[in-house]
Amino acid sequence: MANTFFKRGALHYMEFKIRRAKHSDLENLLELRIELLQEVGNIKNKEEMDKIRNANKMYYEKHLNNGEYISFVAESQGKIIGTCGLILIMRPPYLHNLLGIDAYITNVYTIPNYRGKGIATALMDNCIEFAKSNNVGRIILNASADGKSVYEKRGFILRNSAMELVLNG
């Protein structure tokens, strides 16, 4: 499923296409992942970058190929300019989700020069449609300050009940 969008900017229309990522996109996905992590301050030096790159390469090779990680990419003039990912989570059913299928959206990123053109919104819409078509009852994500408005416009609400325990860090 690929959707083509035309977004009017200050001077012209920008055309971009949203499609599901393929194994051949792996290197581009890795680059965008590294850029995202550098931007949010999770990578401080080359050694950390190499460790994270290798770990993500192994993750993508396994989970992108077997469908456990679903990724969409935005492409313009043959260049991947944005991405987002979705992980399906099976849990015991509950009243508002009788199938027990949740989804976690992660790795929403647009290259800085292409921001503000509706790319993240289009990527999110594809993730949401994929989730709906796979009977997902709830989608969760962690919002950055920059992405919060995109998520709120899609109907996401902030919950303060989440907790985490970091086991190795």
PDB file of C-alpha atoms in Angstrom:
ATOM      1  CA  MET A   1       0.000   0.000   0.000  1.00  0.00           C
ATOM      2  CA  ALA A   2       1.597   3.255  -1.099  1.00  0.00           C
ATOM      3  CA  ASN A   3      -0.036   6.644  -0.868  1.00  0.00           C
ATOM      4  CA  THR A   4       1.202   9.713  -2.706  1.00  0.00           C
ATOM      5  CA  PHE A   5       0.752  13.127  -1.143  1.00  0.00           C
ATOM      6  CA  PHE A   6       1.154  16.644  -2.459  1.00  0.00           C
ATOM      7  CA  LYS A   7       1.825  19.231   0.208  1.00  0.00           C
ATOM      8  CA  ARG A   8       1.822  22.919  -0.656  1.00  0.00           C
ATOM      9  CA  GLY A   9       4.783  24.723   0.822  1.00  0.00           C
ATOM     10  CA  ALA A  10       5.747  28.384   0.721  1.00  0.00           C
ATOM     11  CA  LEU A  11       6.963  28.201  -2.870  1.00  0.00           C
ATOM     12  CA  HIS A  12       5.776  24.956  -4.421  1.00  0.00           C
ATOM     13  CA  TYR A  13       4.101  21.623  -3.926  1.00  0.00           C
ATOM     14  CA  MET A  14       6.173  18.813  -2.489  1.00  0.00           C
ATOM     15  CA  GLU A  15       5.349  15.285  -3.549  1.00  0.00           C
ATOM     16  CA  PHE A  16       6.071  12.389  -1.251  1.00  0.00           C
ATOM     17  CA  LYS A  17       4.987   8.784  -1.140  1.00  0.00           C
ATOM     18  CA  ILE A  18       4.278   6.676   1.956  1.00  0.00           C
ATOM     19  CA  ARG A  19       4.931   2.956   1.688  1.00  0.00           C
ATOM     20  CA  ARG A  20       5.768   0.014   3.874  1.00  0.00           C
ATOM     21  CA  ALA A  21       9.499  -0.431   4.406  1.00  0.00           C
ATOM     22  CA  LYS A  22      11.269  -3.367   2.782  1.00  0.00           C
ATOM     23  CA  HIS A  23      14.452  -5.208   3.663  1.00  0.00           C
ATOM     24  CA  SER A  24      16.254  -3.180   1.002  1.00  0.00           C
ATOM     25  CA  ASP A  25      15.509  -0.041   3.077  1.00  0.00           C
ATOM     26  CA  LEU A  26      17.500  -1.361   6.042  1.00  0.00           C
ATOM     27  CA  GLU A  27      20.498   0.980   5.663  1.00  0.00           C
ATOM     28  CA  ASN A  28      18.227   4.005   5.320  1.00  0.00           C
ATOM     29  CA  LEU A  29      16.240   2.949   8.384  1.00  0.00           C
ATOM     30  CA  LEU A  30      19.479   2.618  10.334  1.00  0.00           C
ATOM     31  CA  GLU A  31      20.627   6.094   9.292  1.00  0.00           C
ATOM     32  CA  LEU A  32      17.314   7.665  10.293  1.00  0.00           C
ATOM     33  CA  ARG A  33      17.346   5.793  13.614  1.00  0.00           C
ATOM     34  CA  ILE A  34      20.859   7.073  14.383  1.00  0.00           C
ATOM     35  CA  GLU A  35      19.851  10.632  13.431  1.00  0.00           C
ATOM     36  CA  LEU A  36      16.818  10.431  15.731  1.00  0.00           C
ATOM     37  CA  LEU A  37      18.837   9.121  18.669  1.00  0.00           C
ATOM     38  CA  GLN A  38      21.538  11.750  18.147  1.00  0.00           C
ATOM     39  CA  GLU A  39      18.922  14.481  17.993  1.00  0.00           C
ATOM     40  CA  VAL A  40      17.351  13.479  21.320  1.00  0.00           C
ATOM     41  CA  GLY A  41      20.757  13.120  22.975  1.00  0.00           C
ATOM     42  CA  ASN A  42      20.884   9.327  23.327  1.00  0.00           C
ATOM     43  CA  ILE A  43      24.202   9.040  21.462  1.00  0.00           C
ATOM     44  CA  LYS A  44      27.180  10.929  22.828  1.00  0.00           C
ATOM     45  CA  ASN A  45      30.145   9.555  20.877  1.00  0.00           C
ATOM     46  CA  LYS A  46      31.222   7.278  18.030  1.00  0.00           C
ATOM     47  CA  GLU A  47      31.564   4.229  20.296  1.00  0.00           C
ATOM     48  CA  GLU A  48      27.939   4.563  21.426  1.00  0.00           C
ATOM     49  CA  MET A  49      26.848   5.174  17.841  1.00  0.00           C
ATOM     50  CA  ASP A  50      28.577   1.995  16.652  1.00  0.00           C
ATOM     51  CA  LYS A  51      27.012  -0.091  19.452  1.00  0.00           C
ATOM     52  CA  ILE A  52      23.541   1.278  18.777  1.00  0.00           C
ATOM     53  CA  ARG A  53      23.940   0.902  15.010  1.00  0.00           C
ATOM     54  CA  ASN A  54      24.964  -2.761  15.330  1.00  0.00           C
ATOM     55  CA  ALA A  55      22.152  -3.534  17.785  1.00  0.00           C
ATOM     56  CA  ASN A  56      19.574  -1.843  15.546  1.00  0.00           C
ATOM     57  CA  LYS A  57      20.902  -3.605  12.453  1.00  0.00           C
ATOM     58  CA  MET A  58      20.396  -6.985  14.152  1.00  0.00           C
ATOM     59  CA  TYR A  59      16.938  -5.890  15.335  1.00  0.00           C
ATOM     60  CA  TYR A  60      15.811  -4.723  11.890  1.00  0.00           C
ATOM     61  CA  GLU A  61      17.236  -7.783  10.126  1.00  0.00           C
ATOM     62  CA  LYS A  62      15.247 -10.070  12.394  1.00  0.00           C
ATOM     63  CA  HIS A  63      12.032  -8.187  13.123  1.00  0.00           C
ATOM     64  CA  LEU A  64      11.505  -6.298   9.860  1.00  0.00           C
ATOM     65  CA  ASN A  65      11.858  -9.556   7.941  1.00  0.00           C
ATOM     66  CA  ASN A  66       9.498 -11.586  10.125  1.00  0.00           C
ATOM     67  CA  GLY A  67       6.846  -8.861  10.405  1.00  0.00           C
ATOM     68  CA  GLU A  68       7.223  -8.239  14.136  1.00  0.00           C
ATOM     69  CA  TYR A  69       8.312  -4.663  13.374  1.00  0.00           C
ATOM     70  CA  ILE A  70       6.229  -2.841  10.790  1.00  0.00           C
ATOM     71  CA  SER A  71       7.844   0.267   9.377  1.00  0.00           C
ATOM     72  CA  PHE A  72       6.523   2.875   6.988  1.00  0.00           C
ATOM     73  CA  VAL A  73       8.738   5.282   5.091  1.00  0.00           C
ATOM     74  CA  ALA A  74       8.137   8.593   3.365  1.00  0.00           C
ATOM     75  CA  GLU A  75       9.953   8.913   0.076  1.00  0.00           C
ATOM     76  CA  SER A  76      10.494  11.954  -2.134  1.00  0.00           C
ATOM     77  CA  GLN A  77      12.369  11.833  -5.429  1.00  0.00           C
ATOM     78  CA  GLY A  78      13.746   8.396  -4.538  1.00  0.00           C
ATOM     79  CA  LYS A  79      15.060   9.483  -1.124  1.00  0.00           C
ATOM     80  CA  ILE A  80      13.676   8.228   2.190  1.00  0.00           C
ATOM     81  CA  ILE A  81      12.915  11.368   4.200  1.00  0.00           C
ATOM     82  CA  GLY A  82      10.945  10.000   7.146  1.00  0.00           C
ATOM     83  CA  THR A  83       9.900   6.856   8.945  1.00  0.00           C
ATOM     84  CA  CYS A  84       7.802   5.446  11.745  1.00  0.00           C
ATOM     85  CA  GLY A  85       7.456   1.969  13.168  1.00  0.00           C
ATOM     86  CA  LEU A  86       4.783  -0.121  14.799  1.00  0.00           C
ATOM     87  CA  ILE A  87       5.103  -3.136  17.073  1.00  0.00           C
ATOM     88  CA  LEU A  88       2.077  -5.333  17.779  1.00  0.00           C
ATOM     89  CA  ILE A  89       1.747  -6.466  21.382  1.00  0.00           C
ATOM     90  CA  MET A  90      -0.415  -9.423  22.413  1.00  0.00           C
ATOM     91  CA  ARG A  91      -1.778  -9.275  25.946  1.00  0.00           C
ATOM     92  CA  PRO A  92      -4.685 -10.793  27.821  1.00  0.00           C
ATOM     93  CA  PRO A  93      -7.978  -9.295  26.593  1.00  0.00           C
ATOM     94  CA  TYR A  94      -9.827  -6.710  28.658  1.00  0.00           C
ATOM     95  CA  LEU A  95     -13.231  -5.075  28.330  1.00  0.00           C
ATOM     96  CA  HIS A  96     -12.188  -2.336  25.898  1.00  0.00           C
ATOM     97  CA  ASN A  97      -9.910  -4.640  23.902  1.00  0.00           C
ATOM     98  CA  LEU A  98     -11.434  -8.099  23.705  1.00  0.00           C
ATOM     99  CA  LEU A  99      -8.807  -9.376  21.271  1.00  0.00           C
ATOM    100  CA  GLY A 100      -5.963  -8.129  23.466  1.00  0.00           C
ATOM    101  CA  ILE A 101      -3.997  -6.590  20.593  1.00  0.00           C
ATOM    102  CA  ASP A 102      -2.170  -3.361  21.401  1.00  0.00           C
ATOM    103  CA  ALA A 103       0.354  -1.533  19.264  1.00  0.00           C
ATOM    104  CA  TYR A 104       3.355   0.572  20.156  1.00  0.00           C
ATOM    105  CA  ILE A 105       4.388   3.304  17.717  1.00  0.00           C
ATOM    106  CA  THR A 106       8.070   4.125  17.777  1.00  0.00           C
ATOM    107  CA  ASN A 107      10.816   5.783  15.791  1.00  0.00           C
ATOM    108  CA  VAL A 108       8.718   8.579  14.265  1.00  0.00           C
ATOM    109  CA  TYR A 109      11.283  10.735  12.498  1.00  0.00           C
ATOM    110  CA  THR A 110      11.457  13.174   9.600  1.00  0.00           C
ATOM    111  CA  ILE A 111      14.723  14.603   8.267  1.00  0.00           C
ATOM    112  CA  PRO A 112      14.909  18.223   9.536  1.00  0.00           C
ATOM    113  CA  ASN A 113      14.780  19.904   6.090  1.00  0.00           C
ATOM    114  CA  TYR A 114      11.474  18.136   5.367  1.00  0.00           C
ATOM    115  CA  ARG A 115       9.656  18.912   8.625  1.00  0.00           C
ATOM    116  CA  GLY A 116       6.447  20.906   8.700  1.00  0.00           C
ATOM    117  CA  LYS A 117       5.248  19.415   5.421  1.00  0.00           C
ATOM    118  CA  GLY A 118       2.799  16.832   6.801  1.00  0.00           C
ATOM    119  CA  ILE A 119       5.172  13.880   6.510  1.00  0.00           C
ATOM    120  CA  ALA A 120       4.977  12.718  10.142  1.00  0.00           C
ATOM    121  CA  THR A 121       1.195  13.103  10.010  1.00  0.00           C
ATOM    122  CA  ALA A 122       0.974  10.963   6.864  1.00  0.00           C
ATOM    123  CA  LEU A 123       3.267   8.336   8.407  1.00  0.00           C
ATOM    124  CA  MET A 124       1.161   8.273  11.572  1.00  0.00           C
ATOM    125  CA  ASP A 125      -2.034   7.935   9.544  1.00  0.00           C
ATOM    126  CA  ASN A 126      -0.572   4.878   7.806  1.00  0.00           C
ATOM    127  CA  CYS A 127       0.396   3.324  11.149  1.00  0.00           C
ATOM    128  CA  ILE A 128      -3.083   3.990  12.533  1.00  0.00           C
ATOM    129  CA  GLU A 129      -4.766   2.507   9.451  1.00  0.00           C
ATOM    130  CA  PHE A 130      -2.504  -0.551   9.656  1.00  0.00           C
ATOM    131  CA  ALA A 131      -3.430  -0.938  13.331  1.00  0.00           C
ATOM    132  CA  LYS A 132      -7.152  -0.647  12.587  1.00  0.00           C
ATOM    133  CA  SER A 133      -6.935  -3.214   9.797  1.00  0.00           C
ATOM    134  CA  ASN A 134      -5.200  -5.611  12.205  1.00  0.00           C
ATOM    135  CA  ASN A 135      -7.826  -5.280  14.963  1.00  0.00           C
ATOM    136  CA  VAL A 136      -5.599  -3.326  17.338  1.00  0.00           C
ATOM    137  CA  GLY A 137      -7.599  -2.103  20.321  1.00  0.00           C
ATOM    138  CA  ARG A 138      -5.160   0.521  21.600  1.00  0.00           C
ATOM    139  CA  ILE A 139      -2.066   2.328  20.350  1.00  0.00           C
ATOM    140  CA  ILE A 140       0.537   3.682  22.735  1.00  0.00           C
ATOM    141  CA  LEU A 141       3.635   5.800  22.157  1.00  0.00           C
ATOM    142  CA  ASN A 142       6.125   8.044  23.889  1.00  0.00           C
ATOM    143  CA  ALA A 143       5.779  11.607  22.637  1.00  0.00           C
ATOM    144  CA  SER A 144       8.606  14.060  22.183  1.00  0.00           C
ATOM    145  CA  ALA A 145       7.813  17.736  22.665  1.00  0.00           C
ATOM    146  CA  ASP A 146       8.125  18.239  18.891  1.00  0.00           C
ATOM    147  CA  GLY A 147       5.779  15.371  18.057  1.00  0.00           C
ATOM    148  CA  LYS A 148       3.120  15.966  20.692  1.00  0.00           C
ATOM    149  CA  SER A 149       0.849  18.115  18.491  1.00  0.00           C
ATOM    150  CA  VAL A 150       0.956  15.562  15.651  1.00  0.00           C
ATOM    151  CA  TYR A 151      -0.214  12.848  18.047  1.00  0.00           C
ATOM    152  CA  GLU A 152      -2.878  14.984  19.717  1.00  0.00           C
ATOM    153  CA  LYS A 153      -4.370  15.847  16.310  1.00  0.00           C
ATOM    154  CA  ARG A 154      -4.729  12.110  15.696  1.00  0.00           C
ATOM    155  CA  GLY A 155      -6.624  11.654  18.990  1.00  0.00           C
ATOM    156  CA  PHE A 156      -3.835  10.545  21.339  1.00  0.00           C
ATOM    157  CA  ILE A 157      -4.185  11.709  24.932  1.00  0.00           C
ATOM    158  CA  LEU A 158      -1.553  12.054  27.622  1.00  0.00           C
ATOM    159  CA  ARG A 159      -1.763   9.474  30.411  1.00  0.00           C
ATOM    160  CA  ASN A 160       0.121   9.870  33.651  1.00  0.00           C
ATOM    161  CA  SER A 161      -0.210   6.291  34.864  1.00  0.00           C
ATOM    162  CA  ALA A 162       2.746   4.777  32.998  1.00  0.00           C
ATOM    163  CA  MET A 163       5.739   3.610  34.992  1.00  0.00           C
ATOM    164  CA  GLU A 164       8.955   1.917  33.959  1.00  0.00           C
ATOM    165  CA  LEU A 165      11.740  -0.067  35.538  1.00  0.00           C
ATOM    166  CA  VAL A 166      15.091   0.151  33.769  1.00  0.00           C
ATOM    167  CA  LEU A 167      16.901  -3.173  34.223  1.00  0.00           C
ATOM    168  CA  ASN A 168      20.150  -2.553  32.385  1.00  0.00           C
ATOM    169  CA  GLY A 169      21.288   0.978  31.973  1.00  0.00           C
TER     170      GLY A 169
END
